[in-house]
XYZ file of C-alpha atoms in Angstrom:
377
model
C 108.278 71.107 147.100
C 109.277 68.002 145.266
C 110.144 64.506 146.938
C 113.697 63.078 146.574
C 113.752 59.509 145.357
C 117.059 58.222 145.813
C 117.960 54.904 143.885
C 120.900 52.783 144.735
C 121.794 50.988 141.967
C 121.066 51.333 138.089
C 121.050 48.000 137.081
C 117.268 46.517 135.490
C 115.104 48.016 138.780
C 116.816 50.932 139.084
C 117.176 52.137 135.152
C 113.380 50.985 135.052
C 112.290 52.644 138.177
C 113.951 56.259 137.172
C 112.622 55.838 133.269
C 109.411 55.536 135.088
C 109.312 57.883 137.579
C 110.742 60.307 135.706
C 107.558 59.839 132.915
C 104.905 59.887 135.442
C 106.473 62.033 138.627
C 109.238 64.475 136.828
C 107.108 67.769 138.168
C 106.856 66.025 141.577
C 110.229 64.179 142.784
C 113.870 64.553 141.900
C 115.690 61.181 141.368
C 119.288 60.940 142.124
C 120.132 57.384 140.679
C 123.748 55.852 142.066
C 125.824 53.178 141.072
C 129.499 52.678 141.562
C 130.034 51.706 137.953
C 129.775 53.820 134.824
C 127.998 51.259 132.433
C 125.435 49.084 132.649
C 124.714 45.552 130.232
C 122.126 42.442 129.680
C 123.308 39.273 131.423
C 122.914 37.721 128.283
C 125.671 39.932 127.073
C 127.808 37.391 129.099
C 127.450 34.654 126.980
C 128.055 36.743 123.838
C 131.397 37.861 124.997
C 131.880 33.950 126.427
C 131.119 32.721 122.798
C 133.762 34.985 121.273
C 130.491 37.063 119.490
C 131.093 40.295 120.832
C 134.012 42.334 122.877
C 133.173 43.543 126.453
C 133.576 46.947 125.439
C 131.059 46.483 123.022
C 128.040 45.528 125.169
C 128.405 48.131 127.824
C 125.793 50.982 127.967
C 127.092 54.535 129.947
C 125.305 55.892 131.847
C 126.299 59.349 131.028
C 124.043 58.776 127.450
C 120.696 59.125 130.546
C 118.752 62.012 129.643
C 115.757 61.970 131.415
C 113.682 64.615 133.123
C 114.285 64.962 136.825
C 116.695 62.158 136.640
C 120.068 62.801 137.793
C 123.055 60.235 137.657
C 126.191 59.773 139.736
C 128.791 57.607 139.574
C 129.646 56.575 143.155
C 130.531 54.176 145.429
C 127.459 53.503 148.039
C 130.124 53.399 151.742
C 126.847 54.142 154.238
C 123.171 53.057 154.157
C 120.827 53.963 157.600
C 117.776 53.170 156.368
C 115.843 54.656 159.334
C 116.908 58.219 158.363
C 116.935 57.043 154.808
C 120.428 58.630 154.980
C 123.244 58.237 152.386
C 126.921 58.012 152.550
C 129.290 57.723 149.698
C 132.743 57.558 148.393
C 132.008 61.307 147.240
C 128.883 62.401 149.278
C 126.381 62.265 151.614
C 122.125 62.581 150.834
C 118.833 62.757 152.827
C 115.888 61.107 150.780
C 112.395 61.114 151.336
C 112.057 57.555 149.360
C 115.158 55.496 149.358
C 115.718 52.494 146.964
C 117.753 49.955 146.773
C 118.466 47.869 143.909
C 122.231 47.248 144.523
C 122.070 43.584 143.374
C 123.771 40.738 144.181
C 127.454 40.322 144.283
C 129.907 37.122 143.902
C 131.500 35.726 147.134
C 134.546 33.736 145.453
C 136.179 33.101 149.002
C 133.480 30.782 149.670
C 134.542 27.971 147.238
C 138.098 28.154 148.655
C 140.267 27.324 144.791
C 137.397 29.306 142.659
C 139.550 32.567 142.300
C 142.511 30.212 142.002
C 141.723 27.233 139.459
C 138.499 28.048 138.192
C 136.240 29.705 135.819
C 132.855 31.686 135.877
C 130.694 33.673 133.115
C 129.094 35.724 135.690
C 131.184 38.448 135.262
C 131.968 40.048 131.680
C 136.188 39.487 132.593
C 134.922 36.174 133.497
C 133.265 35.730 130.850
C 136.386 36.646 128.779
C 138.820 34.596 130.793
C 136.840 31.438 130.041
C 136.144 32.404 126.371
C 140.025 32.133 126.170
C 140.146 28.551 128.185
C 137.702 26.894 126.114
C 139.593 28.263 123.027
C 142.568 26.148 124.296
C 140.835 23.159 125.114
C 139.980 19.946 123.277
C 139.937 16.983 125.639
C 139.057 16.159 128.822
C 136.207 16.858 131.694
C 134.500 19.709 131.639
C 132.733 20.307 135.331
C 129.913 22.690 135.541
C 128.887 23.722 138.944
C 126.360 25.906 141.041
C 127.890 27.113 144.111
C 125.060 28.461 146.062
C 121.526 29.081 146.717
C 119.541 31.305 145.164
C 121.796 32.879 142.140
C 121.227 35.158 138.983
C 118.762 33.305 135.816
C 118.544 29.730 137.219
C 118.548 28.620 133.399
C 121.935 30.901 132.827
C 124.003 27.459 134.346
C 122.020 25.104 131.921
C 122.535 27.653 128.840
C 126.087 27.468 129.562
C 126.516 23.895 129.218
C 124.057 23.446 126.357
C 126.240 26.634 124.700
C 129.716 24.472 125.550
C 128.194 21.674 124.029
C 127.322 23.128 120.544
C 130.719 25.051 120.489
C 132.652 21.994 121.124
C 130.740 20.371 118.733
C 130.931 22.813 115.544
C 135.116 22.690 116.389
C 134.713 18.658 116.319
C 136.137 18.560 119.827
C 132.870 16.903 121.876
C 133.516 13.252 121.314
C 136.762 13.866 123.000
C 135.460 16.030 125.801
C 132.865 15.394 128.682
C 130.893 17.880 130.397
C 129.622 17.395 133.620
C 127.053 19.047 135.959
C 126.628 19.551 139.507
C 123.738 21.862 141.984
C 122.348 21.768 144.940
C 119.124 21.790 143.807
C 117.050 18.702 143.322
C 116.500 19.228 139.936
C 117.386 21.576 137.134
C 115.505 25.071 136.959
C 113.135 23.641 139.691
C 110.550 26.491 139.460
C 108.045 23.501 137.997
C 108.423 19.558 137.680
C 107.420 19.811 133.939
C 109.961 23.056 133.115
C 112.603 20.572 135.155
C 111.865 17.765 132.583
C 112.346 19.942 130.176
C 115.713 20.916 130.932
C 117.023 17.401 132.015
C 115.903 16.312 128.780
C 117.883 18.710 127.195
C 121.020 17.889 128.851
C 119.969 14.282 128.171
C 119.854 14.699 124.351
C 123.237 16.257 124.237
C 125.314 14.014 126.864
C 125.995 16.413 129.807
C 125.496 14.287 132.813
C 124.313 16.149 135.583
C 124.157 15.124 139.342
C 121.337 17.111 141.229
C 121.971 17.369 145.525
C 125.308 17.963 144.728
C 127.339 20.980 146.327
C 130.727 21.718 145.675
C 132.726 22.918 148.694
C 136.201 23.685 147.448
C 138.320 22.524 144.562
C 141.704 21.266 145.193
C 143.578 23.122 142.422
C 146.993 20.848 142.011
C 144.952 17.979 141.796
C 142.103 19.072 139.709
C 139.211 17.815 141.994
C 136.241 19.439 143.521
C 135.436 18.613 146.647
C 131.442 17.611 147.489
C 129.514 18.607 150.807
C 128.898 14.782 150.838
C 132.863 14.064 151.094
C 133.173 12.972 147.619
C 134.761 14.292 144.813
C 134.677 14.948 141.377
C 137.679 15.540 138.813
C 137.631 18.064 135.778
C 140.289 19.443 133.526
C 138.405 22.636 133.758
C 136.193 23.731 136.360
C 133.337 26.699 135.793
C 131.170 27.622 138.704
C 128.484 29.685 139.980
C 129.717 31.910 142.575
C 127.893 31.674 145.744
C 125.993 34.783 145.962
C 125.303 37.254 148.737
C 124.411 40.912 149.110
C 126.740 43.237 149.368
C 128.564 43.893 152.123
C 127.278 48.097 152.281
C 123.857 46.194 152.799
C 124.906 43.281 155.549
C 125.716 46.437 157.755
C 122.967 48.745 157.426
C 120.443 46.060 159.241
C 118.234 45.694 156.321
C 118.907 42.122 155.590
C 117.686 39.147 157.661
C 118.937 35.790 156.724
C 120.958 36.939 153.964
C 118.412 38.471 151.774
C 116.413 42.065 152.707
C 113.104 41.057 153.343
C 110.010 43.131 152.042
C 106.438 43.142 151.530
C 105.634 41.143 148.112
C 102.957 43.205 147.170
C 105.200 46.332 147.011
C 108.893 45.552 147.997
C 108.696 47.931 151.165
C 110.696 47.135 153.472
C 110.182 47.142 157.621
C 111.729 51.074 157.443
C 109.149 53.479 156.191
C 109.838 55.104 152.883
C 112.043 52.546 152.345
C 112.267 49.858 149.524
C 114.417 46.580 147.936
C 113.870 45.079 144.422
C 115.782 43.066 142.682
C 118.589 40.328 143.464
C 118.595 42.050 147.064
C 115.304 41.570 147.694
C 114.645 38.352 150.097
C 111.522 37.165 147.679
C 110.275 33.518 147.083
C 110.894 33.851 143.412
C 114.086 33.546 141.192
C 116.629 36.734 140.964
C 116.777 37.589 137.184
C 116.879 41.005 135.267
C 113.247 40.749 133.731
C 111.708 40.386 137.361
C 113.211 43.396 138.839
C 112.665 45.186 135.841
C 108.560 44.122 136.932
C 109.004 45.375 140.293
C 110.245 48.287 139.572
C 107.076 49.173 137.901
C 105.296 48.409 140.994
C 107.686 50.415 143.193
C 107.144 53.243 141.022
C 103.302 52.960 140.821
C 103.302 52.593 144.833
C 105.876 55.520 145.200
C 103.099 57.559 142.988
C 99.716 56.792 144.842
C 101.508 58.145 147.938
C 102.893 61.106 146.476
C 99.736 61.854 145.184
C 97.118 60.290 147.606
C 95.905 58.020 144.682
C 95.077 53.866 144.976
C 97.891 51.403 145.497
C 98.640 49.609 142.711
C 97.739 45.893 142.390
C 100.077 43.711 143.865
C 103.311 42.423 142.350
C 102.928 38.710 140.992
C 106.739 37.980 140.196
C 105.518 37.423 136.528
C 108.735 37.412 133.638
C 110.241 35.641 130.780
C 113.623 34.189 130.509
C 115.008 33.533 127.604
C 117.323 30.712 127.325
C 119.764 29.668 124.208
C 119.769 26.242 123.329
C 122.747 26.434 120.482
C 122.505 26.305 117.130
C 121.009 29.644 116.978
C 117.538 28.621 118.525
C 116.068 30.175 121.704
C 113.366 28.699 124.080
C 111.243 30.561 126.335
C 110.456 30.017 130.239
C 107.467 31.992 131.312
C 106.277 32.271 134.998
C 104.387 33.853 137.413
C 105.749 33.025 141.064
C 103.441 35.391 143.186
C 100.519 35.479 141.677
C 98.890 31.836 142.773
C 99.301 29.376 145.807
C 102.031 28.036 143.466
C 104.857 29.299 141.188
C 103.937 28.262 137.727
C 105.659 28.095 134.234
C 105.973 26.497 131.173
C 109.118 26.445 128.643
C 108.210 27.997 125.162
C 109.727 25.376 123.036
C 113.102 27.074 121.487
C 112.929 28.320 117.811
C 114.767 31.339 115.674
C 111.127 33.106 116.009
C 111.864 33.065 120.337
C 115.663 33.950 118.890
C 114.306 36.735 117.026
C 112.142 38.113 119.807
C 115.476 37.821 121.906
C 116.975 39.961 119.848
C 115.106 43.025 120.040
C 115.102 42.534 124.196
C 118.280 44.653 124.815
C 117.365 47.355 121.595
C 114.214 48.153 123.251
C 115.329 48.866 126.441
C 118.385 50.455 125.962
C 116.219 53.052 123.861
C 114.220 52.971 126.471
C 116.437 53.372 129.303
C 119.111 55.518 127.573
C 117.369 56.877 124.401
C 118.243 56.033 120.840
């Protein structure tokens, strides 16, 4: 009798975790694979629809084009999770697994920067995206103010892109002498995953005059009088304010006791969790590493390897090393490179591929490759 794997979420681990299972396990398990939306796209989509280069409509991929053996998708809202039963509940159904999976991300937590929702902007989102897309198209002087919210969040570069993107678009319009952008995080130093991949990035915002303040936490902004309040009592003006939501897990998670301390904690070798038959990859998972597409899409490999050699009594696989790349767009059409390993040493380590249109190039085919991949041609 076949195994049911049931997959919450289809975003990177989960389309990468049924593509796999379904080529090495389709005669052995069903997959049901859920998610509560009916399209899936890149992150870096984001900052194409922020840069006015593409629509949202046009970077979304249904998932009613999967066709995969043994892979079945729904499109439904996840309400329930009891991970000891490995029991189901949703908006439409209910489901028993024998492996259960869950890859539902992280999501935004706006409320926590009380005047976000209100009086500020954020490209984390694709209607975010939009929304500031349109505000930068009506401004041309003044403070730009840049701000993480939280710790950890999605692509730790995706904050610095954004800037270095603003820069170059304010510059081709011949607005940037007339506007300054400004940077704030709580993190003691930009994309601090090494000290020479930090250089790299400060230099960066060096060369093209964003000042950045690291330690720096924005509580709230104070929307009639255009300032952002610090953690250290301070604060900081802006004409317009973009931030990083504070991210969390979602709230269907919280409940079903399988996060501690905010994240769902897991083995690192094979993202089980504490409840047998049970795992987390991805943004949910409470891993020493950073939360970005390319890294779940790893562990999902691993997952489905591990989910394999128990189905069929073979070896584990080796462990998972939290090894990706991240691309990141400098402007002017050139795209570096940041390439680390967090797991697989005593240390994270990583070096920045200096950007180039060859790194641009190689970006490019990224979201062709797996959406045939994922979804077929």
């Amino acid at each position: 009798m076949k195994k049911h794997v049931l997959i919450l979420g289809a975003g990177f681990a989960g389309l990468e975790l049924a593509t796999r299972l379904s080529g090495s396990l389709a005669d052995a398990v069903d997959v049901t694979l859920l998610d509560r939306n009916d399209s899936f796209y890149f992150g870096f989509a984001k900052l194409d629809v922020l840069l006015g280069r593409r629509e949202p409509a046009d970077v979304r991929l249904h998932y009613r084009d999967i066709s995969k053996d043994g892979v079945e998708f729904r499109q439904e809202t996840v309400t329930l999770i009891d991970p000891e039963t490995r029991q189901v509940t949703t908006n439409k159904s209910s489901y028993e697994a024998d492996v259960l999976v869950v890859a539902l991300g992280a999501e935004y937590d706006f409320a926590a920067t009380p005047g976000l929702e209100e009086g500020g902007f954020e490209y984390y989102s694709l209607e975010g995206a939009q929304r500031l897309r349109d505000a930068l198209g009506d401004f041309s002087s003044g403070t730009i103010l840049i701000s993480v919210l939280g710790h950890p969040f999605k692509c730790p570069p995706a904050p610095f892109e954004g800037a270095f993107l603003v820069h170059d678009q304010l510059l081709q319009r011949g607005d940037r002498d007339a506007a300054e952008i400004r940077m704030t995080f709580p993190m003691a130093a930009p994309v601090p995953v090494t000290k020479e991949v930090s250089q790299l990035f400060a230099r960066a915002l060096d060369e093209r005059g964003i000042t950045w303040a690291p330690k720096q936490l924005v509580t709230s902004l104070d929307v009639g009088a255009h300032e952002a309040r610090l953690a250290s009592g301070e604060s900081v003006s802006y004409d317009l304010f973009v931030g990083v939501p504070v991210h969390r897990v979602p709230e269907v998670v919280a409940r079903s006791g399988l996060a501690v301390d905010g994240w769902v904690p897991v083995d690192k070798t094979n993202l089980a969790t504490r409840f047998p038959g049970v795992y987390a990859l991805g943004d949910v998972a409470g891993l020493p590493m950073a939360k970005a597409g390319v890294f779940a899409e790893a562990a999902a490999r691993v997952v489905a390897d591990d989910i394999a050699a128990r189905i069929t009594g073979g070896d584990p696989p080796p462990p998972y090393e939290g090894i990706g790349n991240c691309y990141v767009e400098f402007g002017g059409g050139i795209v570096g490179k940041v390439e680390a390993n967090f797991l697989g040493g005593p240390e994270p380590t990583a070096r920045l591929v200096e950007p180039s249109r060859e790194i641009a190039a190689e970006k490019s085919a990224f979201g062709p490759a797996r959406r045939e991949r994922w979804f077929g041609s």
